[in-house]
Coordinates of C-alpha atoms in Angstrom, one line a residue:
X1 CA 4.4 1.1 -18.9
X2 CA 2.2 1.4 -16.0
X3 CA -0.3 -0.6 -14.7
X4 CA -2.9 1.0 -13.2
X5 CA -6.6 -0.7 -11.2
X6 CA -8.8 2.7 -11.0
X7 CA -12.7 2.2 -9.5
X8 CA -13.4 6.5 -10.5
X9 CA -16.6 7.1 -12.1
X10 CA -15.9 7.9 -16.0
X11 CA -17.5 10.7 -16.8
X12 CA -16.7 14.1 -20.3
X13 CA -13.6 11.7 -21.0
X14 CA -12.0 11.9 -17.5
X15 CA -11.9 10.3 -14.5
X16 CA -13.6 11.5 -11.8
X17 CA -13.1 11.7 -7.8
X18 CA -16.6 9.5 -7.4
X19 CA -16.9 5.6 -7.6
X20 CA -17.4 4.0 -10.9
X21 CA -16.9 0.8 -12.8
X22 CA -13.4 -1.2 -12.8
X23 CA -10.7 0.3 -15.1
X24 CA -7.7 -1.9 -15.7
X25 CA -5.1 0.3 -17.6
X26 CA -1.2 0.5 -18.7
X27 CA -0.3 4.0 -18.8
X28 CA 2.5 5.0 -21.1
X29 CA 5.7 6.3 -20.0
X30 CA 5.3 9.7 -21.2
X31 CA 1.6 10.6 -20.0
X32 CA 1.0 12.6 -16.7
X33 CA -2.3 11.9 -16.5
X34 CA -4.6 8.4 -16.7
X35 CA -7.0 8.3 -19.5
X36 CA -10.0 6.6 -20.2
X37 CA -8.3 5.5 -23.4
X38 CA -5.6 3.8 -21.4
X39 CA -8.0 0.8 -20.9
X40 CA -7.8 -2.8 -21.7
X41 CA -11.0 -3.4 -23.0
X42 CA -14.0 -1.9 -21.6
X43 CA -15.6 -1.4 -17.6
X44 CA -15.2 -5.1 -16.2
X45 CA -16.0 -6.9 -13.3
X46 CA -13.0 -9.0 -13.6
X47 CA -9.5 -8.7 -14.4
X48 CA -9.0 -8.7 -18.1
X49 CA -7.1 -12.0 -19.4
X50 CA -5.0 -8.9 -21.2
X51 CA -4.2 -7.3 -19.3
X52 CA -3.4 -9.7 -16.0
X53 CA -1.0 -11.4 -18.6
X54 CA 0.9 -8.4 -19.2
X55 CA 1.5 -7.8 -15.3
X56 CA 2.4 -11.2 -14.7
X57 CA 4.9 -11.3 -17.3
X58 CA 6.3 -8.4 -15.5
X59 CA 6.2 -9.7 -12.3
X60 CA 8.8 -12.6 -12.7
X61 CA 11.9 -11.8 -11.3
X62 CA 15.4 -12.0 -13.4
X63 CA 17.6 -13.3 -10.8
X64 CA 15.6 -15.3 -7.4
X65 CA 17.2 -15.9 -4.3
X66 CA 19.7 -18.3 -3.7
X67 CA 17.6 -21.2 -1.8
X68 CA 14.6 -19.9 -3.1
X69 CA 11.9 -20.9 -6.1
X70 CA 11.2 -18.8 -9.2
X71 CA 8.8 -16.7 -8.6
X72 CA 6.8 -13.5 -9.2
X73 CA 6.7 -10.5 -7.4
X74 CA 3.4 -8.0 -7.3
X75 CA 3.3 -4.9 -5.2
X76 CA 0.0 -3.4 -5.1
X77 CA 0.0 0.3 -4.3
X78 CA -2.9 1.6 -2.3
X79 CA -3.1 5.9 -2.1
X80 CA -4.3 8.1 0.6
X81 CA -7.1 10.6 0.6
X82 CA -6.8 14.1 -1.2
X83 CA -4.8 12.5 -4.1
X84 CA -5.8 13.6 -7.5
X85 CA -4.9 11.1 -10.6
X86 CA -2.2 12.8 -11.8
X87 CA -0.6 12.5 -8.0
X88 CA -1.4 9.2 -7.7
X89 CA 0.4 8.7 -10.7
X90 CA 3.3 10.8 -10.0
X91 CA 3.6 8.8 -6.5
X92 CA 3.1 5.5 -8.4
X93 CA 6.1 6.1 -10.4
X94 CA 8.3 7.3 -7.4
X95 CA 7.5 4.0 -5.3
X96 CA 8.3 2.1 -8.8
X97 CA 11.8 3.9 -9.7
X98 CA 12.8 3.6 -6.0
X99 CA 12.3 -0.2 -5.3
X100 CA 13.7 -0.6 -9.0
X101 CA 16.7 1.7 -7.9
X102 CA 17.4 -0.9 -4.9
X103 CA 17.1 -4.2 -7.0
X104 CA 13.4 -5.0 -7.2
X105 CA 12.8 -7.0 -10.2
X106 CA 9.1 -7.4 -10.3
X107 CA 6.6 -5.2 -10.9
X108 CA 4.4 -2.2 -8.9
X109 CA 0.6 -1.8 -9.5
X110 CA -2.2 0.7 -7.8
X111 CA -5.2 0.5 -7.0
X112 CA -6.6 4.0 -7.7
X113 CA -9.6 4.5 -5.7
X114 CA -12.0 7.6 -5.7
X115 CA -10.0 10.3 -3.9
X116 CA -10.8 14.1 -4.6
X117 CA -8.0 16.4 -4.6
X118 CA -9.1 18.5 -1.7
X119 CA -8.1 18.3 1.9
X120 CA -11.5 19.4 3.3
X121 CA -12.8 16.2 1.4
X122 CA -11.6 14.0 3.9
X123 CA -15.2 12.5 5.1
X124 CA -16.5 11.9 1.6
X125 CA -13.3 10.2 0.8
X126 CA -13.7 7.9 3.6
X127 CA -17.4 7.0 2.7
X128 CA -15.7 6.5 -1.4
X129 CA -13.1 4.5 0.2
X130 CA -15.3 2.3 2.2
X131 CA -18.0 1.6 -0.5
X132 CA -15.0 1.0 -2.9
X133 CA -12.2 -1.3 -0.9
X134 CA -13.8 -4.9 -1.6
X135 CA -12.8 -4.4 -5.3
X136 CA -8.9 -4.6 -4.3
X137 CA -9.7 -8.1 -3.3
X138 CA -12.7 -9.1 -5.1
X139 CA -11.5 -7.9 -8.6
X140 CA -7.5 -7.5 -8.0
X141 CA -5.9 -9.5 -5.5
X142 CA -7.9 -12.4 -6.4
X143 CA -7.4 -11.6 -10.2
X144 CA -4.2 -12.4 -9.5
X145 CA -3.7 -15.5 -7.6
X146 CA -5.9 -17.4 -9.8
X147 CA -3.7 -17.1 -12.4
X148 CA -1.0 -18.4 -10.7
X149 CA 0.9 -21.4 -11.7
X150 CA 2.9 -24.7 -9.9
X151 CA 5.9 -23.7 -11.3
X152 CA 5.7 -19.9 -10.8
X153 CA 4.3 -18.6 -8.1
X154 CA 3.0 -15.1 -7.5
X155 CA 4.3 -13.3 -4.2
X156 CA 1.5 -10.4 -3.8
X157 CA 2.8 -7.1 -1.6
X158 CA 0.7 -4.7 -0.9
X159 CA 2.6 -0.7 0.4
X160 CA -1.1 1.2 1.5
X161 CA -0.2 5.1 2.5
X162 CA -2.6 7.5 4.9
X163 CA -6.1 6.3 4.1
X164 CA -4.7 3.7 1.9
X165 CA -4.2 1.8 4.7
X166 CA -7.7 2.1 5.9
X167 CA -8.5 0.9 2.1
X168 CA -7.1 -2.4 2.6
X169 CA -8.3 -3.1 6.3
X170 CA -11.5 -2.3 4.9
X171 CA -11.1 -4.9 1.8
X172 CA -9.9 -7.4 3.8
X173 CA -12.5 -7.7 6.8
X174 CA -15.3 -7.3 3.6
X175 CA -13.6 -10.5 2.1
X176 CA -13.8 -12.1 4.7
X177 CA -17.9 -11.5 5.0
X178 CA -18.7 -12.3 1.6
X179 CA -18.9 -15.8 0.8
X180 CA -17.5 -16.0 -3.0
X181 CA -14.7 -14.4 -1.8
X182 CA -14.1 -16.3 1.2
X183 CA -14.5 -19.2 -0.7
X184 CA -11.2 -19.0 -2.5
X185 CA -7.7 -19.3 -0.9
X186 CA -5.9 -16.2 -1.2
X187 CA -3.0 -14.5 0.8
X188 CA -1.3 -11.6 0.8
X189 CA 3.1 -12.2 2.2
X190 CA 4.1 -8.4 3.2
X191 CA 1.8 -5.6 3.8
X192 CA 3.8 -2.1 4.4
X193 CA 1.9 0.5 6.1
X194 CA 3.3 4.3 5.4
X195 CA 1.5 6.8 7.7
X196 CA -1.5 4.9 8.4
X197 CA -4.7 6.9 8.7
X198 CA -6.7 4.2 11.0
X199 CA -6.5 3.7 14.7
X200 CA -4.1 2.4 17.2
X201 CA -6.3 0.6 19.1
X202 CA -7.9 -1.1 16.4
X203 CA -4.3 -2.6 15.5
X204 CA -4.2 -5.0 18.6
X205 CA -4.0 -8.7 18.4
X206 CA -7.7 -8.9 20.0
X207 CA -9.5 -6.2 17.1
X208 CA -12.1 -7.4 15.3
X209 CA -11.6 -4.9 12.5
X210 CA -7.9 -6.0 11.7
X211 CA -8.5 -9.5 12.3
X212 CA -8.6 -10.4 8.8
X213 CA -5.9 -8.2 7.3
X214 CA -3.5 -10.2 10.1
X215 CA -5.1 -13.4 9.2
X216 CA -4.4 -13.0 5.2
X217 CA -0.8 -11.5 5.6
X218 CA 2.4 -13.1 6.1
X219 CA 4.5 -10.1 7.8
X220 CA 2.8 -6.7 8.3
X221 CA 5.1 -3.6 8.9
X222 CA 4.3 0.1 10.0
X223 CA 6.1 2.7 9.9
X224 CA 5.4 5.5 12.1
X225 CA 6.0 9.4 12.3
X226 CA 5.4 10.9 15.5
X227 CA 6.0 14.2 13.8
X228 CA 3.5 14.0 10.6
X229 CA 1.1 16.8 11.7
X230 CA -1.3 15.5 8.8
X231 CA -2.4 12.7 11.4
X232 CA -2.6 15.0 13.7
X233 CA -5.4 15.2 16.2
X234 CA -5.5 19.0 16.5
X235 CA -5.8 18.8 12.5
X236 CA -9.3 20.5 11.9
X237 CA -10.5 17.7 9.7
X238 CA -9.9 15.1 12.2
X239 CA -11.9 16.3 15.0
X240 CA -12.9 13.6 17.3
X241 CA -10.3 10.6 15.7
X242 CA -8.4 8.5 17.6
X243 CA -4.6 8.3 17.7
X244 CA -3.2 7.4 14.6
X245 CA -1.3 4.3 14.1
X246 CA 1.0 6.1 11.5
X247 CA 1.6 8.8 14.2
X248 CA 1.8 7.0 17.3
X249 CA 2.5 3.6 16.2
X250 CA 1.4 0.1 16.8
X251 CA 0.0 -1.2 20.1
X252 CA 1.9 -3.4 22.3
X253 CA -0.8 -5.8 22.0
X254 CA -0.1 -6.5 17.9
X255 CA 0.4 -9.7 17.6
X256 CA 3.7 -11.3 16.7
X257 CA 3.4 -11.2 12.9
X258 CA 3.3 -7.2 13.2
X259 CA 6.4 -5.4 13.1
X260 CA 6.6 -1.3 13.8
X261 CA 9.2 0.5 12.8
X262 CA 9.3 4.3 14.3
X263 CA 10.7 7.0 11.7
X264 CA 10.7 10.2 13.9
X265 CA 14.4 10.2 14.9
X266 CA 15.6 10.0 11.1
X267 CA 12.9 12.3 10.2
X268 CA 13.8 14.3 12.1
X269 CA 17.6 14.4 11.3
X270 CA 16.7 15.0 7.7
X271 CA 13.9 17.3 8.4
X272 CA 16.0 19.9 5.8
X273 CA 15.7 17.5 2.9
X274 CA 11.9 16.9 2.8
X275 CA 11.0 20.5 3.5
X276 CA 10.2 21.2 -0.1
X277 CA 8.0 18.3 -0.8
X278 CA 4.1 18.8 -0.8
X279 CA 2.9 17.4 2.9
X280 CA 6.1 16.3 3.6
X281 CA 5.8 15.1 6.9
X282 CA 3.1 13.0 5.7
X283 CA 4.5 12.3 2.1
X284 CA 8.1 12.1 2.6
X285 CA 8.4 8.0 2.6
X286 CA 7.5 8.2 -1.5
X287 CA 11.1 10.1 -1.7
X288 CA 13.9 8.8 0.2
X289 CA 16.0 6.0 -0.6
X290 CA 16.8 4.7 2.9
X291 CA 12.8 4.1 3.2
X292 CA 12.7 2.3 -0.1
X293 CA 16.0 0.4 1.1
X294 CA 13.3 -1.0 4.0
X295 CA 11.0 -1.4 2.0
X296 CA 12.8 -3.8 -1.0
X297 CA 14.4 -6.0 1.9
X298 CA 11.3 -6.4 3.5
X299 CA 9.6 -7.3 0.4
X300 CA 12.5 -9.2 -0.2
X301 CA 12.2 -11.0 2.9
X302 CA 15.6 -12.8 3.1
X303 CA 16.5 -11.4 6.3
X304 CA 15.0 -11.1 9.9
X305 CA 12.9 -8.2 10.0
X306 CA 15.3 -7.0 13.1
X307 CA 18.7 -7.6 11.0
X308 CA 17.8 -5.2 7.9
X309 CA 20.6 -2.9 7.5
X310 CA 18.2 0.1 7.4
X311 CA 17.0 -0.5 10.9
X312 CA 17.7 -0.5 14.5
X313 CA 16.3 -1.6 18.1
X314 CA 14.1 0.8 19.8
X315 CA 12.9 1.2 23.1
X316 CA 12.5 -0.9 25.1
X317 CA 15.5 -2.4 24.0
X318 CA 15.0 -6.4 23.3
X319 CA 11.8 -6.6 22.0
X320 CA 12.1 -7.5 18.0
X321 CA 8.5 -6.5 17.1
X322 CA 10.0 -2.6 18.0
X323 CA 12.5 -1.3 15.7
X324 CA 13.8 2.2 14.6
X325 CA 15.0 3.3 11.0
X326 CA 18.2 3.8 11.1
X327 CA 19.8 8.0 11.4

């Protein structure tokens, strides 16, 4: 099954690319496409009792870490823009059978927000994703660590892609503002960035608008492509943006807690193998086994983020916040 947090408009029997009321589903194997008649229960405010069960059950991990508690393990998958349902599922399954693949025993879930399937949509996606992103806190994240218990505790993950990212920078900086939220203690341990659609710049220690997604994370990673042309700047639907923290990287001003590492030399070297995947300079992360190798030990988080076995030091040479997938 799938587990699936949509915030699209219902509307005929389908969902649609517009903001709506909270969906929680579990999609069926076999199913391409999410359904209306995939819910738990009706539109709620709230995560369903229901259906929060059924994900924490699948959350608890078969075999912990030697040294380490029983626990549960939640990875909350965030899309980009221009991602219909049926994509967002088809990449919601990839990121699921490839951290499965490399020994990840708990359990993925998205958050579907209301992207339209059409690249020249990107502005309207970025009001939908905007007026949308305090729900993945407010009604998910939340959801979640209030149902924790003492003797199991939930680890929460969250892997954003493109304007995902700007999804959960958004959520996090609107928790912060709104009192009820604020008010309860909740904390996100790794956050994985994959082709980032916000701005360098406003990834520095000192930025007010990434303030709080630092402040509520445990260990945030980005990787970077210098050659995804998607976050382009000559891209015609990205007039006038700023230099994109999935392209270029992060600042050398992140703080400490932020880790980069820069994926354009492996891309590079297997620029053959991603040449048939939609966007694949942009898209390629959702396919490729050394990524999710990355990605599971980071989640993981036994070893130091500069002794993974996947990655390497970059230049400048010494400096453990700068790493390099491995070619």
């Amino acid at each position: 099954m799938d587990y699936i947090f949509t915030v699209r408009r219902i509307r005929n029997g389908q969902f649609q690319p517009e903001p709506g009321n909270n969906s929680f589903l579990i999609v069926p194997p076999d199913a391409d496409d999410i359904l209306p008649e995939h819910r738990v229960g009706g539109p709620a405010k709230k995560m369903p009792d229901t259906w929060a069960r059924r994900v924490l059950h699948e959350s608890k991990l078969d075999h912990v870490p030697e040294g380490q508690p029983n626990r549960g393990d939640i990875v909350v998958h965030v899309h980009g823009f221009n991602v219909s349902t049926k994509k967002m599922l088809r990449r919601h399954r990839l990121l699921a059978k490839g951290l499965r693949d490399q020994g990840f025993e708990g359990v993925v879930v998205s958050y579907d927000w209301p992207s339209a399937d059409k690249a020249l949509n990107y502005l309207e996606d970025r009001t939908d994703a905007k007026i949308t992103a305090i729900r993945l806190v407010d009604s998910g994240i939340t959801g979640f660590v209030q149902r924790q218990t003492p003797d199991c505790p939930i680890n929460m993950h969250i892997v954003a892609h493109s304007m995902g990212a700007y999804v959960v920078r958004e959520a996090f900086d609107d928790a912060d503002d709104r009192r009820m939220v604020a008010a309860n203690a909740w904390n996100v341990s790794q956050v994985l960035l994959m082709s980032a659609d916000v701005s360098a710049a406003s990834m520095c220690e000192l930025a007010g608008k990434s303030s709080s997604l630092y402040r509520h994370c445990t260990r945030l990673t980005n990787y970077n492509n210098p050659h995804d042309s998607a976050l382009s700047l000559s891209n015609m639907k990205r007039v006038g943006v700023a230099p994109r923290v999935g392209r270029v990287g992060l600042p050398e001003t992140a703080p400490t807690k932020a880790v980069n590492v820069d994926c354009g030399a492996y891309f590079e070297a297997n620029r053959g193998v991603f040449t048939e995947i939609e966007y694949g300079q942009h898209t390629w992360y959702y396919h490729d086994q050394t990524f999710m190798r990355d990605a599971y030990e980071t989640i993981l988080g036994v070893s130091d983020r500069a002794r993974l076995p996947t990655r390497a030091l970059a230049l400048p040479a010494g400096l453990t916040n700068r790493l390099a997938l491995i070619v």
